[in-house]
Amino acid sequence: MIFPVREGMDEAVQAVWDAQDIVLASHVNPDGDAIGSLVGLSLGLKVLGKNVTVLSQDGVPDTLQFLPGTDLVQTSSQRRDFDLGIGLDAGEPGRLGINVAPILSASVVMDIDHHVTGNQFGDVRLLDAESASTAELIFDFLHALGVELDAAMAQNLLCGVLTDTGGFRFPNTRPRTMEIGGALIAAGASPPQIYEAVYENQSWAAQKLLGRAMERMERSAAGKIVWTVVLQEDFAEFGAADKETEGISTALRAVRGSDIAMLLREQPDGRLRVSLRAREPYDVSKVAAQFGGGGHRLASGCTLDGPPQE
């Protein structure tokens, strides 16, 4: 496999060699790429003999707890004396939640991401907007560090690749994405196990929420925009959490003839978290940015004031 020459890679490798106590953190409400990259990198750093603290404000979603090494993940740390702090898949420091403090207080700060929003941070940056997932960057990073992938690392990284490409279905899938996927399978990763755990392992509450959301679905006059809302009363009725709305946006996007899908989830404070999905050539990140949010061209999010009718 050919490994690209990445800007910042030499500095990133040197930063790891110079550090002993390293803290990693991913974004709030983590997805498969956030957890897969976080845990995959942590396992690689442990092979190098580093002391690694692994942080995710919201822990590990139930559907991702099958990944080896997720037991290492803590929700927070009071330490502020790490040699190296690495933020993963976050887009900007604020997306690290309460763990922004241990990351930014480290002697050296590193940003590894495929979201290039203009809010980059850190002394060292390993960024690539062309990569389909942050896990792809971690794959290259571990190679540059001389770490030989084992099955546990590969499973985490393949989860990141699969979830951020929708199982290699999304337009961000490139030839090298497939090549990396093949290398991870060769190292011991199991696509069927990942797919079943992530996409065929929903709670009763999540499925009930999906049904309610689809029942409430509406569309614009021409059918190009579809949307739905999940209210606090729905969460209460089914005993569900916000994380159990995963998958609703994808179901909305599947409506024939639609180009834009919007899922609005009412929060306890009355505000609305909005997930936006699009087909080419539309760019919903521009919409999200107008409301203080961001993300990718075809998948973005933001937060709005309520009520939902407005």
PDB file of C-alpha atoms in Angstrom:
ATOM      1  CA  MET A   1       0.000   0.000   0.000  1.00  0.00           C
ATOM      2  CA  ILE A   2       1.187   3.509  -0.820  1.00  0.00           C
ATOM      3  CA  PHE A   3       1.059   5.895   2.139  1.00  0.00           C
ATOM      4  CA  PRO A   4       0.574   9.566   1.245  1.00  0.00           C
ATOM      5  CA  VAL A   5       2.914  12.288   2.413  1.00  0.00           C
ATOM      6  CA  ARG A   6       0.762  14.120   4.932  1.00  0.00           C
ATOM      7  CA  GLU A   7       1.375  17.646   6.164  1.00  0.00           C
ATOM      8  CA  GLY A   8       2.028  17.551   9.892  1.00  0.00           C
ATOM      9  CA  MET A   9       2.779  13.809  10.044  1.00  0.00           C
ATOM     10  CA  ASP A  10       6.460  14.181  10.955  1.00  0.00           C
ATOM     11  CA  GLU A  11       5.584  16.668  13.700  1.00  0.00           C
ATOM     12  CA  ALA A  12       2.818  14.366  14.990  1.00  0.00           C
ATOM     13  CA  VAL A  13       5.163  11.383  15.170  1.00  0.00           C
ATOM     14  CA  GLN A  14       7.812  13.433  16.980  1.00  0.00           C
ATOM     15  CA  ALA A  15       5.219  14.711  19.453  1.00  0.00           C
ATOM     16  CA  VAL A  16       4.342  11.128  20.393  1.00  0.00           C
ATOM     17  CA  TRP A  17       7.990  10.095  20.791  1.00  0.00           C
ATOM     18  CA  ASP A  18       8.607  13.112  23.034  1.00  0.00           C
ATOM     19  CA  ALA A  19       5.613  12.346  25.298  1.00  0.00           C
ATOM     20  CA  GLN A  20       5.017   9.729  27.986  1.00  0.00           C
ATOM     21  CA  ASP A  21       1.659  10.749  29.476  1.00  0.00           C
ATOM     22  CA  ILE A  22      -0.869  11.223  26.674  1.00  0.00           C
ATOM     23  CA  VAL A  23      -4.565  12.113  26.863  1.00  0.00           C
ATOM     24  CA  LEU A  24      -7.009  11.504  24.008  1.00  0.00           C
ATOM     25  CA  ALA A  25     -10.556  12.861  23.665  1.00  0.00           C
ATOM     26  CA  SER A  26     -13.263  12.666  21.018  1.00  0.00           C
ATOM     27  CA  HIS A  27     -16.343  14.785  20.414  1.00  0.00           C
ATOM     28  CA  VAL A  28     -19.541  14.800  22.469  1.00  0.00           C
ATOM     29  CA  ASN A  29     -22.263  12.322  21.466  1.00  0.00           C
ATOM     30  CA  PRO A  30     -19.618  10.149  19.821  1.00  0.00           C
ATOM     31  CA  ASP A  31     -20.264   8.075  16.713  1.00  0.00           C
ATOM     32  CA  GLY A  32     -18.421   5.081  15.307  1.00  0.00           C
ATOM     33  CA  ASP A  33     -15.613   7.146  13.840  1.00  0.00           C
ATOM     34  CA  ALA A  34     -15.042   9.077  17.072  1.00  0.00           C
ATOM     35  CA  ILE A  35     -14.908   5.963  19.280  1.00  0.00           C
ATOM     36  CA  GLY A  36     -13.129   3.805  16.718  1.00  0.00           C
ATOM     37  CA  SER A  37     -10.412   6.409  16.171  1.00  0.00           C
ATOM     38  CA  LEU A  38     -10.123   7.153  19.890  1.00  0.00           C
ATOM     39  CA  VAL A  39      -9.748   3.552  21.023  1.00  0.00           C
ATOM     40  CA  GLY A  40      -7.786   2.391  17.971  1.00  0.00           C
ATOM     41  CA  LEU A  41      -5.150   5.075  18.521  1.00  0.00           C
ATOM     42  CA  SER A  42      -5.028   4.456  22.273  1.00  0.00           C
ATOM     43  CA  LEU A  43      -4.294   0.757  21.747  1.00  0.00           C
ATOM     44  CA  GLY A  44      -1.504   1.638  19.332  1.00  0.00           C
ATOM     45  CA  LEU A  45       0.030   4.130  21.741  1.00  0.00           C
ATOM     46  CA  LYS A  46      -0.044   1.539  24.525  1.00  0.00           C
ATOM     47  CA  VAL A  47       1.976  -0.810  22.306  1.00  0.00           C
ATOM     48  CA  LEU A  48       4.620   1.937  22.226  1.00  0.00           C
ATOM     49  CA  GLY A  49       4.697   1.947  26.028  1.00  0.00           C
ATOM     50  CA  LYS A  50       2.869   5.236  26.499  1.00  0.00           C
ATOM     51  CA  ASN A  51       0.626   6.015  29.464  1.00  0.00           C
ATOM     52  CA  VAL A  52      -2.696   6.796  27.810  1.00  0.00           C
ATOM     53  CA  THR A  53      -5.856   8.353  29.249  1.00  0.00           C
ATOM     54  CA  VAL A  54      -8.893   7.948  26.987  1.00  0.00           C
ATOM     55  CA  LEU A  55     -11.815  10.388  27.337  1.00  0.00           C
ATOM     56  CA  SER A  56     -15.324  10.691  25.941  1.00  0.00           C
ATOM     57  CA  GLN A  57     -17.712  13.013  27.774  1.00  0.00           C
ATOM     58  CA  ASP A  58     -20.728  10.864  26.900  1.00  0.00           C
ATOM     59  CA  GLY A  59     -18.988   7.540  27.287  1.00  0.00           C
ATOM     60  CA  VAL A  60     -19.401   4.817  24.672  1.00  0.00           C
ATOM     61  CA  PRO A  61     -22.805   4.267  23.000  1.00  0.00           C
ATOM     62  CA  ASP A  62     -24.363   0.858  23.676  1.00  0.00           C
ATOM     63  CA  THR A  63     -24.028  -0.110  20.013  1.00  0.00           C
ATOM     64  CA  LEU A  64     -20.252   0.442  20.123  1.00  0.00           C
ATOM     65  CA  GLN A  65     -19.417  -1.308  23.384  1.00  0.00           C
ATOM     66  CA  PHE A  66     -18.598  -4.486  21.459  1.00  0.00           C
ATOM     67  CA  LEU A  67     -15.380  -2.838  20.261  1.00  0.00           C
ATOM     68  CA  PRO A  68     -12.273  -4.169  22.021  1.00  0.00           C
ATOM     69  CA  GLY A  69     -10.700  -1.620  24.334  1.00  0.00           C
ATOM     70  CA  THR A  70     -13.769   0.522  24.997  1.00  0.00           C
ATOM     71  CA  ASP A  71     -13.440  -0.374  28.679  1.00  0.00           C
ATOM     72  CA  LEU A  72     -10.496   2.052  28.700  1.00  0.00           C
ATOM     73  CA  VAL A  73     -12.780   5.029  28.028  1.00  0.00           C
ATOM     74  CA  GLN A  74     -13.455   7.440  30.901  1.00  0.00           C
ATOM     75  CA  THR A  75     -15.937  10.314  30.825  1.00  0.00           C
ATOM     76  CA  SER A  76     -13.542  12.896  32.278  1.00  0.00           C
ATOM     77  CA  SER A  77     -10.217  13.573  33.993  1.00  0.00           C
ATOM     78  CA  GLN A  78      -9.133  16.144  36.545  1.00  0.00           C
ATOM     79  CA  ARG A  79      -5.507  15.965  35.429  1.00  0.00           C
ATOM     80  CA  ARG A  80      -3.995  19.001  33.755  1.00  0.00           C
ATOM     81  CA  ASP A  81      -0.393  17.822  33.474  1.00  0.00           C
ATOM     82  CA  PHE A  82      -0.302  15.636  30.379  1.00  0.00           C
ATOM     83  CA  ASP A  83       2.678  15.784  28.050  1.00  0.00           C
ATOM     84  CA  LEU A  84       0.480  15.502  24.953  1.00  0.00           C
ATOM     85  CA  GLY A  85      -3.239  16.100  24.417  1.00  0.00           C
ATOM     86  CA  ILE A  86      -4.874  14.818  21.230  1.00  0.00           C
ATOM     87  CA  GLY A  87      -8.350  15.879  20.112  1.00  0.00           C
ATOM     88  CA  LEU A  88      -9.946  13.489  17.625  1.00  0.00           C
ATOM     89  CA  ASP A  89     -12.737  13.991  15.072  1.00  0.00           C
ATOM     90  CA  ALA A  90     -13.957  17.098  16.894  1.00  0.00           C
ATOM     91  CA  GLY A  91     -14.056  19.881  14.300  1.00  0.00           C
ATOM     92  CA  GLU A  92     -13.300  22.471  16.973  1.00  0.00           C
ATOM     93  CA  PRO A  93     -12.255  22.510  20.658  1.00  0.00           C
ATOM     94  CA  GLY A  94     -15.768  23.134  21.974  1.00  0.00           C
ATOM     95  CA  ARG A  95     -16.937  19.810  20.551  1.00  0.00           C
ATOM     96  CA  LEU A  96     -14.685  18.036  23.063  1.00  0.00           C
ATOM     97  CA  GLY A  97     -17.137  19.065  25.800  1.00  0.00           C
ATOM     98  CA  ILE A  98     -15.827  18.983  29.342  1.00  0.00           C
ATOM     99  CA  ASN A  99     -12.660  17.275  28.126  1.00  0.00           C
ATOM    100  CA  VAL A 100     -11.448  20.357  26.315  1.00  0.00           C
ATOM    101  CA  ALA A 101      -9.618  21.311  29.543  1.00  0.00           C
ATOM    102  CA  PRO A 102      -7.297  18.286  29.870  1.00  0.00           C
ATOM    103  CA  ILE A 103      -6.580  18.402  26.131  1.00  0.00           C
ATOM    104  CA  LEU A 104      -5.759  22.103  25.815  1.00  0.00           C
ATOM    105  CA  SER A 105      -3.810  22.202  29.103  1.00  0.00           C
ATOM    106  CA  ALA A 106      -1.327  19.579  27.872  1.00  0.00           C
ATOM    107  CA  SER A 107       2.232  20.685  27.139  1.00  0.00           C
ATOM    108  CA  VAL A 108       1.668  19.928  23.434  1.00  0.00           C
ATOM    109  CA  VAL A 109      -1.751  19.841  21.772  1.00  0.00           C
ATOM    110  CA  MET A 110      -2.574  17.884  18.618  1.00  0.00           C
ATOM    111  CA  ASP A 111      -5.670  18.025  16.393  1.00  0.00           C
ATOM    112  CA  ILE A 112      -6.436  14.945  14.237  1.00  0.00           C
ATOM    113  CA  ASP A 113      -9.518  15.329  12.072  1.00  0.00           C
ATOM    114  CA  HIS A 114     -11.174  15.023   8.703  1.00  0.00           C
ATOM    115  CA  HIS A 115     -13.482  17.929   9.545  1.00  0.00           C
ATOM    116  CA  VAL A 116     -11.700  21.069   8.379  1.00  0.00           C
ATOM    117  CA  THR A 117     -14.003  23.832   9.559  1.00  0.00           C
ATOM    118  CA  GLY A 118     -11.635  26.744  10.038  1.00  0.00           C
ATOM    119  CA  ASN A 119     -11.697  26.202  13.816  1.00  0.00           C
ATOM    120  CA  GLN A 120      -8.637  23.992  13.942  1.00  0.00           C
ATOM    121  CA  PHE A 121      -6.550  23.994  17.095  1.00  0.00           C
ATOM    122  CA  GLY A 122      -3.305  22.734  18.552  1.00  0.00           C
ATOM    123  CA  ASP A 123       0.433  22.986  18.100  1.00  0.00           C
ATOM    124  CA  VAL A 124       0.396  20.001  15.732  1.00  0.00           C
ATOM    125  CA  ARG A 125      -2.330  19.353  13.171  1.00  0.00           C
ATOM    126  CA  LEU A 126      -2.997  16.205  11.193  1.00  0.00           C
ATOM    127  CA  LEU A 127      -5.949  17.222   9.027  1.00  0.00           C
ATOM    128  CA  ASP A 128      -7.409  16.018   5.745  1.00  0.00           C
ATOM    129  CA  ALA A 129     -10.849  17.036   4.509  1.00  0.00           C
ATOM    130  CA  GLU A 130     -10.551  14.511   1.684  1.00  0.00           C
ATOM    131  CA  SER A 131     -10.406  11.549   4.052  1.00  0.00           C
ATOM    132  CA  ALA A 132     -13.748   9.827   4.539  1.00  0.00           C
ATOM    133  CA  SER A 133     -13.075   9.318   8.238  1.00  0.00           C
ATOM    134  CA  THR A 134     -10.679  10.240  11.007  1.00  0.00           C
ATOM    135  CA  ALA A 135      -9.993   6.505  11.311  1.00  0.00           C
ATOM    136  CA  GLU A 136      -8.202   6.676   7.942  1.00  0.00           C
ATOM    137  CA  LEU A 137      -5.829   9.277   9.388  1.00  0.00           C
ATOM    138  CA  ILE A 138      -5.221   7.092  12.447  1.00  0.00           C
ATOM    139  CA  PHE A 139      -4.434   4.182  10.121  1.00  0.00           C
ATOM    140  CA  ASP A 140      -1.707   6.272   8.466  1.00  0.00           C
ATOM    141  CA  PHE A 141      -0.542   7.683  11.804  1.00  0.00           C
ATOM    142  CA  LEU A 142      -0.043   4.252  13.373  1.00  0.00           C
ATOM    143  CA  HIS A 143       1.907   3.166  10.299  1.00  0.00           C
ATOM    144  CA  ALA A 144       4.134   6.242  10.579  1.00  0.00           C
ATOM    145  CA  LEU A 145       4.695   5.413  14.264  1.00  0.00           C
ATOM    146  CA  GLY A 146       5.816   1.914  13.316  1.00  0.00           C
ATOM    147  CA  VAL A 147       2.893   0.199  15.057  1.00  0.00           C
ATOM    148  CA  GLU A 148       1.836  -3.129  13.563  1.00  0.00           C
ATOM    149  CA  LEU A 149      -1.941  -3.385  13.564  1.00  0.00           C
ATOM    150  CA  ASP A 150      -3.507  -6.170  15.591  1.00  0.00           C
ATOM    151  CA  ALA A 151      -7.122  -7.354  15.358  1.00  0.00           C
ATOM    152  CA  ALA A 152      -8.324  -5.048  18.155  1.00  0.00           C
ATOM    153  CA  MET A 153      -6.907  -1.902  16.552  1.00  0.00           C
ATOM    154  CA  ALA A 154      -8.189  -2.992  13.141  1.00  0.00           C
ATOM    155  CA  GLN A 155     -11.710  -3.623  14.429  1.00  0.00           C
ATOM    156  CA  ASN A 156     -11.904  -0.141  15.936  1.00  0.00           C
ATOM    157  CA  LEU A 157     -10.558   1.583  12.841  1.00  0.00           C
ATOM    158  CA  LEU A 158     -12.786  -0.371  10.450  1.00  0.00           C
ATOM    159  CA  CYS A 159     -15.783   0.622  12.570  1.00  0.00           C
ATOM    160  CA  GLY A 160     -14.773   4.253  12.044  1.00  0.00           C
ATOM    161  CA  VAL A 161     -14.395   3.794   8.303  1.00  0.00           C
ATOM    162  CA  LEU A 162     -17.631   1.825   7.866  1.00  0.00           C
ATOM    163  CA  THR A 163     -19.826   4.148   9.906  1.00  0.00           C
ATOM    164  CA  ASP A 164     -18.562   7.372   8.329  1.00  0.00           C
ATOM    165  CA  THR A 165     -18.987   5.959   4.819  1.00  0.00           C
ATOM    166  CA  GLY A 166     -22.322   4.270   5.499  1.00  0.00           C
ATOM    167  CA  GLY A 167     -20.787   0.906   4.693  1.00  0.00           C
ATOM    168  CA  PHE A 168     -18.883   2.354   1.709  1.00  0.00           C
ATOM    169  CA  ARG A 169     -22.151   3.755   0.301  1.00  0.00           C
ATOM    170  CA  PHE A 170     -21.567   7.492   0.754  1.00  0.00           C
ATOM    171  CA  PRO A 171     -19.926   9.748  -1.866  1.00  0.00           C
ATOM    172  CA  ASN A 172     -16.902  10.267   0.416  1.00  0.00           C
ATOM    173  CA  THR A 173     -15.785   6.690  -0.329  1.00  0.00           C
ATOM    174  CA  ARG A 174     -12.576   6.799  -2.392  1.00  0.00           C
ATOM    175  CA  PRO A 175     -10.434   4.017  -3.861  1.00  0.00           C
ATOM    176  CA  ARG A 176      -7.994   4.368  -0.968  1.00  0.00           C
ATOM    177  CA  THR A 177     -10.879   4.094   1.517  1.00  0.00           C
ATOM    178  CA  MET A 178     -11.591   0.649   0.113  1.00  0.00           C
ATOM    179  CA  GLU A 179      -7.903  -0.191   0.174  1.00  0.00           C
ATOM    180  CA  ILE A 180      -7.665   0.730   3.849  1.00  0.00           C
ATOM    181  CA  GLY A 181     -10.782  -1.316   4.552  1.00  0.00           C
ATOM    182  CA  GLY A 182      -9.148  -4.323   2.926  1.00  0.00           C
ATOM    183  CA  ALA A 183      -5.978  -3.860   4.973  1.00  0.00           C
ATOM    184  CA  LEU A 184      -7.994  -3.677   8.194  1.00  0.00           C
ATOM    185  CA  ILE A 185      -9.882  -6.867   7.325  1.00  0.00           C
ATOM    186  CA  ALA A 186      -6.559  -8.550   6.592  1.00  0.00           C
ATOM    187  CA  ALA A 187      -5.392  -7.455  10.061  1.00  0.00           C
ATOM    188  CA  GLY A 188      -8.367  -9.192  11.691  1.00  0.00           C
ATOM    189  CA  ALA A 189     -11.329  -6.801  11.568  1.00  0.00           C
ATOM    190  CA  SER A 190     -14.811  -8.257  11.006  1.00  0.00           C
ATOM    191  CA  PRO A 191     -17.227  -6.231   8.830  1.00  0.00           C
ATOM    192  CA  PRO A 192     -20.235  -8.484   9.623  1.00  0.00           C
ATOM    193  CA  GLN A 193     -19.748  -8.075  13.373  1.00  0.00           C
ATOM    194  CA  ILE A 194     -19.482  -4.295  13.031  1.00  0.00           C
ATOM    195  CA  TYR A 195     -22.513  -4.021  10.764  1.00  0.00           C
ATOM    196  CA  GLU A 196     -24.699  -6.170  12.994  1.00  0.00           C
ATOM    197  CA  ALA A 197     -23.656  -4.392  16.194  1.00  0.00           C
ATOM    198  CA  VAL A 198     -24.089  -0.876  14.785  1.00  0.00           C
ATOM    199  CA  TYR A 199     -27.032  -1.173  12.391  1.00  0.00           C
ATOM    200  CA  GLU A 200     -28.971  -4.250  13.518  1.00  0.00           C
ATOM    201  CA  ASN A 201     -28.808  -3.807  17.270  1.00  0.00           C
ATOM    202  CA  GLN A 202     -31.336  -1.101  18.124  1.00  0.00           C
ATOM    203  CA  SER A 203     -33.212  -0.878  21.405  1.00  0.00           C
ATOM    204  CA  TRP A 204     -36.986  -1.188  21.621  1.00  0.00           C
ATOM    205  CA  ALA A 205     -37.151   2.529  22.487  1.00  0.00           C
ATOM    206  CA  ALA A 206     -35.073   3.471  19.435  1.00  0.00           C
ATOM    207  CA  GLN A 207     -37.365   1.537  17.110  1.00  0.00           C
ATOM    208  CA  LYS A 208     -40.456   3.088  18.672  1.00  0.00           C
ATOM    209  CA  LEU A 209     -38.919   6.547  18.219  1.00  0.00           C
ATOM    210  CA  LEU A 210     -38.189   5.731  14.588  1.00  0.00           C
ATOM    211  CA  GLY A 211     -41.822   4.782  14.058  1.00  0.00           C
ATOM    212  CA  ARG A 212     -43.063   7.972  15.719  1.00  0.00           C
ATOM    213  CA  ALA A 213     -40.653  10.102  13.697  1.00  0.00           C
ATOM    214  CA  MET A 214     -41.676   8.534  10.398  1.00  0.00           C
ATOM    215  CA  GLU A 215     -45.360   8.891  11.275  1.00  0.00           C
ATOM    216  CA  ARG A 216     -44.772  12.599  11.855  1.00  0.00           C
ATOM    217  CA  MET A 217     -42.697  13.074   8.688  1.00  0.00           C
ATOM    218  CA  GLU A 218     -43.582  15.977   6.378  1.00  0.00           C
ATOM    219  CA  ARG A 219     -42.242  17.270   3.082  1.00  0.00           C
ATOM    220  CA  SER A 220     -42.116  20.413   0.988  1.00  0.00           C
ATOM    221  CA  ALA A 221     -44.548  20.959  -1.870  1.00  0.00           C
ATOM    222  CA  ALA A 222     -42.160  19.552  -4.466  1.00  0.00           C
ATOM    223  CA  GLY A 223     -41.003  16.774  -2.176  1.00  0.00           C
ATOM    224  CA  LYS A 224     -37.370  17.881  -2.266  1.00  0.00           C
ATOM    225  CA  ILE A 225     -37.136  18.537   1.484  1.00  0.00           C
ATOM    226  CA  VAL A 226     -38.395  16.085   4.116  1.00  0.00           C
ATOM    227  CA  TRP A 227     -38.329  16.590   7.862  1.00  0.00           C
ATOM    228  CA  THR A 228     -39.613  15.324  11.158  1.00  0.00           C
ATOM    229  CA  VAL A 229     -39.377  16.171  14.829  1.00  0.00           C
ATOM    230  CA  VAL A 230     -38.946  14.078  17.969  1.00  0.00           C
ATOM    231  CA  LEU A 231     -40.385  15.802  21.030  1.00  0.00           C
ATOM    232  CA  GLN A 232     -39.593  15.513  24.712  1.00  0.00           C
ATOM    233  CA  GLU A 233     -42.959  13.819  25.200  1.00  0.00           C
ATOM    234  CA  ASP A 234     -41.831  11.099  22.796  1.00  0.00           C
ATOM    235  CA  PHE A 235     -38.627  10.474  24.743  1.00  0.00           C
ATOM    236  CA  ALA A 236     -40.664  10.282  27.957  1.00  0.00           C
ATOM    237  CA  GLU A 237     -43.308   7.971  26.512  1.00  0.00           C
ATOM    238  CA  PHE A 238     -40.794   5.400  25.300  1.00  0.00           C
ATOM    239  CA  GLY A 239     -38.177   5.902  28.016  1.00  0.00           C
ATOM    240  CA  ALA A 240     -35.679   6.811  25.303  1.00  0.00           C
ATOM    241  CA  ALA A 241     -32.550   8.961  25.208  1.00  0.00           C
ATOM    242  CA  ASP A 242     -31.390  11.391  22.530  1.00  0.00           C
ATOM    243  CA  LYS A 243     -28.717   8.937  21.377  1.00  0.00           C
ATOM    244  CA  GLU A 244     -31.501   6.546  20.365  1.00  0.00           C
ATOM    245  CA  THR A 245     -32.521   8.814  17.488  1.00  0.00           C
ATOM    246  CA  GLU A 246     -29.537   7.460  15.517  1.00  0.00           C
ATOM    247  CA  GLY A 247     -30.775   6.168  12.187  1.00  0.00           C
ATOM    248  CA  ILE A 248     -33.782   8.439  11.793  1.00  0.00           C
ATOM    249  CA  SER A 249     -31.900  10.860   9.535  1.00  0.00           C
ATOM    250  CA  THR A 250     -30.883   7.995   7.272  1.00  0.00           C
ATOM    251  CA  ALA A 251     -34.496   6.806   7.048  1.00  0.00           C
ATOM    252  CA  LEU A 252     -35.635  10.308   6.086  1.00  0.00           C
ATOM    253  CA  ARG A 253     -32.955  10.571   3.434  1.00  0.00           C
ATOM    254  CA  ALA A 254     -34.224   7.352   1.844  1.00  0.00           C
ATOM    255  CA  VAL A 255     -37.473   8.999   0.666  1.00  0.00           C
ATOM    256  CA  ARG A 256     -37.549   8.858  -3.129  1.00  0.00           C
ATOM    257  CA  GLY A 257     -37.283  12.280  -4.768  1.00  0.00           C
ATOM    258  CA  SER A 258     -35.921  14.043  -1.696  1.00  0.00           C
ATOM    259  CA  ASP A 259     -32.640  15.971  -1.677  1.00  0.00           C
ATOM    260  CA  ILE A 260     -32.549  17.347   1.877  1.00  0.00           C
ATOM    261  CA  ALA A 261     -33.571  15.602   5.122  1.00  0.00           C
ATOM    262  CA  MET A 262     -33.884  17.332   8.493  1.00  0.00           C
ATOM    263  CA  LEU A 263     -34.353  15.728  11.907  1.00  0.00           C
ATOM    264  CA  LEU A 264     -35.206  18.047  14.803  1.00  0.00           C
ATOM    265  CA  ARG A 265     -34.867  16.655  18.341  1.00  0.00           C
ATOM    266  CA  GLU A 266     -36.313  18.662  21.202  1.00  0.00           C
ATOM    267  CA  GLN A 267     -33.967  18.923  24.183  1.00  0.00           C
ATOM    268  CA  PRO A 268     -34.962  19.210  27.872  1.00  0.00           C
ATOM    269  CA  ASP A 269     -34.228  22.960  27.784  1.00  0.00           C
ATOM    270  CA  GLY A 270     -36.583  23.449  24.829  1.00  0.00           C
ATOM    271  CA  ARG A 271     -33.840  23.929  22.257  1.00  0.00           C
ATOM    272  CA  LEU A 272     -33.664  21.799  19.129  1.00  0.00           C
ATOM    273  CA  ARG A 273     -30.742  19.750  17.911  1.00  0.00           C
ATOM    274  CA  VAL A 274     -30.927  19.536  14.127  1.00  0.00           C
ATOM    275  CA  SER A 275     -29.366  16.869  11.914  1.00  0.00           C
ATOM    276  CA  LEU A 276     -29.153  17.733   8.218  1.00  0.00           C
ATOM    277  CA  ARG A 277     -28.533  15.241   5.407  1.00  0.00           C
ATOM    278  CA  ALA A 278     -28.251  15.995   1.692  1.00  0.00           C
ATOM    279  CA  ARG A 279     -27.623  14.526  -1.715  1.00  0.00           C
ATOM    280  CA  GLU A 280     -25.236  16.023  -4.253  1.00  0.00           C
ATOM    281  CA  PRO A 281     -24.893  18.826  -5.222  1.00  0.00           C
ATOM    282  CA  TYR A 282     -26.314  20.418  -2.074  1.00  0.00           C
ATOM    283  CA  ASP A 283     -24.171  21.618   0.823  1.00  0.00           C
ATOM    284  CA  VAL A 284     -26.011  21.548   4.147  1.00  0.00           C
ATOM    285  CA  SER A 285     -22.883  22.609   6.037  1.00  0.00           C
ATOM    286  CA  LYS A 286     -23.593  26.136   4.784  1.00  0.00           C
ATOM    287  CA  VAL A 287     -27.049  25.958   6.325  1.00  0.00           C
ATOM    288  CA  ALA A 288     -25.730  24.630   9.622  1.00  0.00           C
ATOM    289  CA  ALA A 289     -23.022  27.311   9.720  1.00  0.00           C
ATOM    290  CA  GLN A 290     -25.654  30.061   9.658  1.00  0.00           C
ATOM    291  CA  PHE A 291     -26.896  28.731  13.001  1.00  0.00           C
ATOM    292  CA  GLY A 292     -23.509  28.190  14.635  1.00  0.00           C
ATOM    293  CA  GLY A 293     -23.184  24.564  13.575  1.00  0.00           C
ATOM    294  CA  GLY A 294     -21.107  22.726  11.022  1.00  0.00           C
ATOM    295  CA  GLY A 295     -20.041  19.392   9.616  1.00  0.00           C
ATOM    296  CA  HIS A 296     -19.742  17.976   6.122  1.00  0.00           C
ATOM    297  CA  ARG A 297     -21.370  19.091   2.882  1.00  0.00           C
ATOM    298  CA  LEU A 298     -23.774  16.144   2.960  1.00  0.00           C
ATOM    299  CA  ALA A 299     -24.106  15.678   6.735  1.00  0.00           C
ATOM    300  CA  SER A 300     -24.172  18.555   9.209  1.00  0.00           C
ATOM    301  CA  GLY A 301     -25.861  19.724  12.378  1.00  0.00           C
ATOM    302  CA  CYS A 302     -26.715  22.745  14.483  1.00  0.00           C
ATOM    303  CA  THR A 303     -28.792  23.803  17.474  1.00  0.00           C
ATOM    304  CA  LEU A 304     -31.818  26.115  17.298  1.00  0.00           C
ATOM    305  CA  ASP A 305     -34.045  27.826  19.802  1.00  0.00           C
ATOM    306  CA  GLY A 306     -37.552  26.324  20.068  1.00  0.00           C
ATOM    307  CA  PRO A 307     -40.372  25.827  19.808  1.00  0.00           C
ATOM    308  CA  PRO A 308     -40.384  23.195  17.022  1.00  0.00           C
ATOM    309  CA  GLN A 309     -43.215  24.906  15.110  1.00  0.00           C
ATOM    310  CA  GLU A 310     -41.051  27.985  14.577  1.00  0.00           C
TER     311      GLU A 310
END
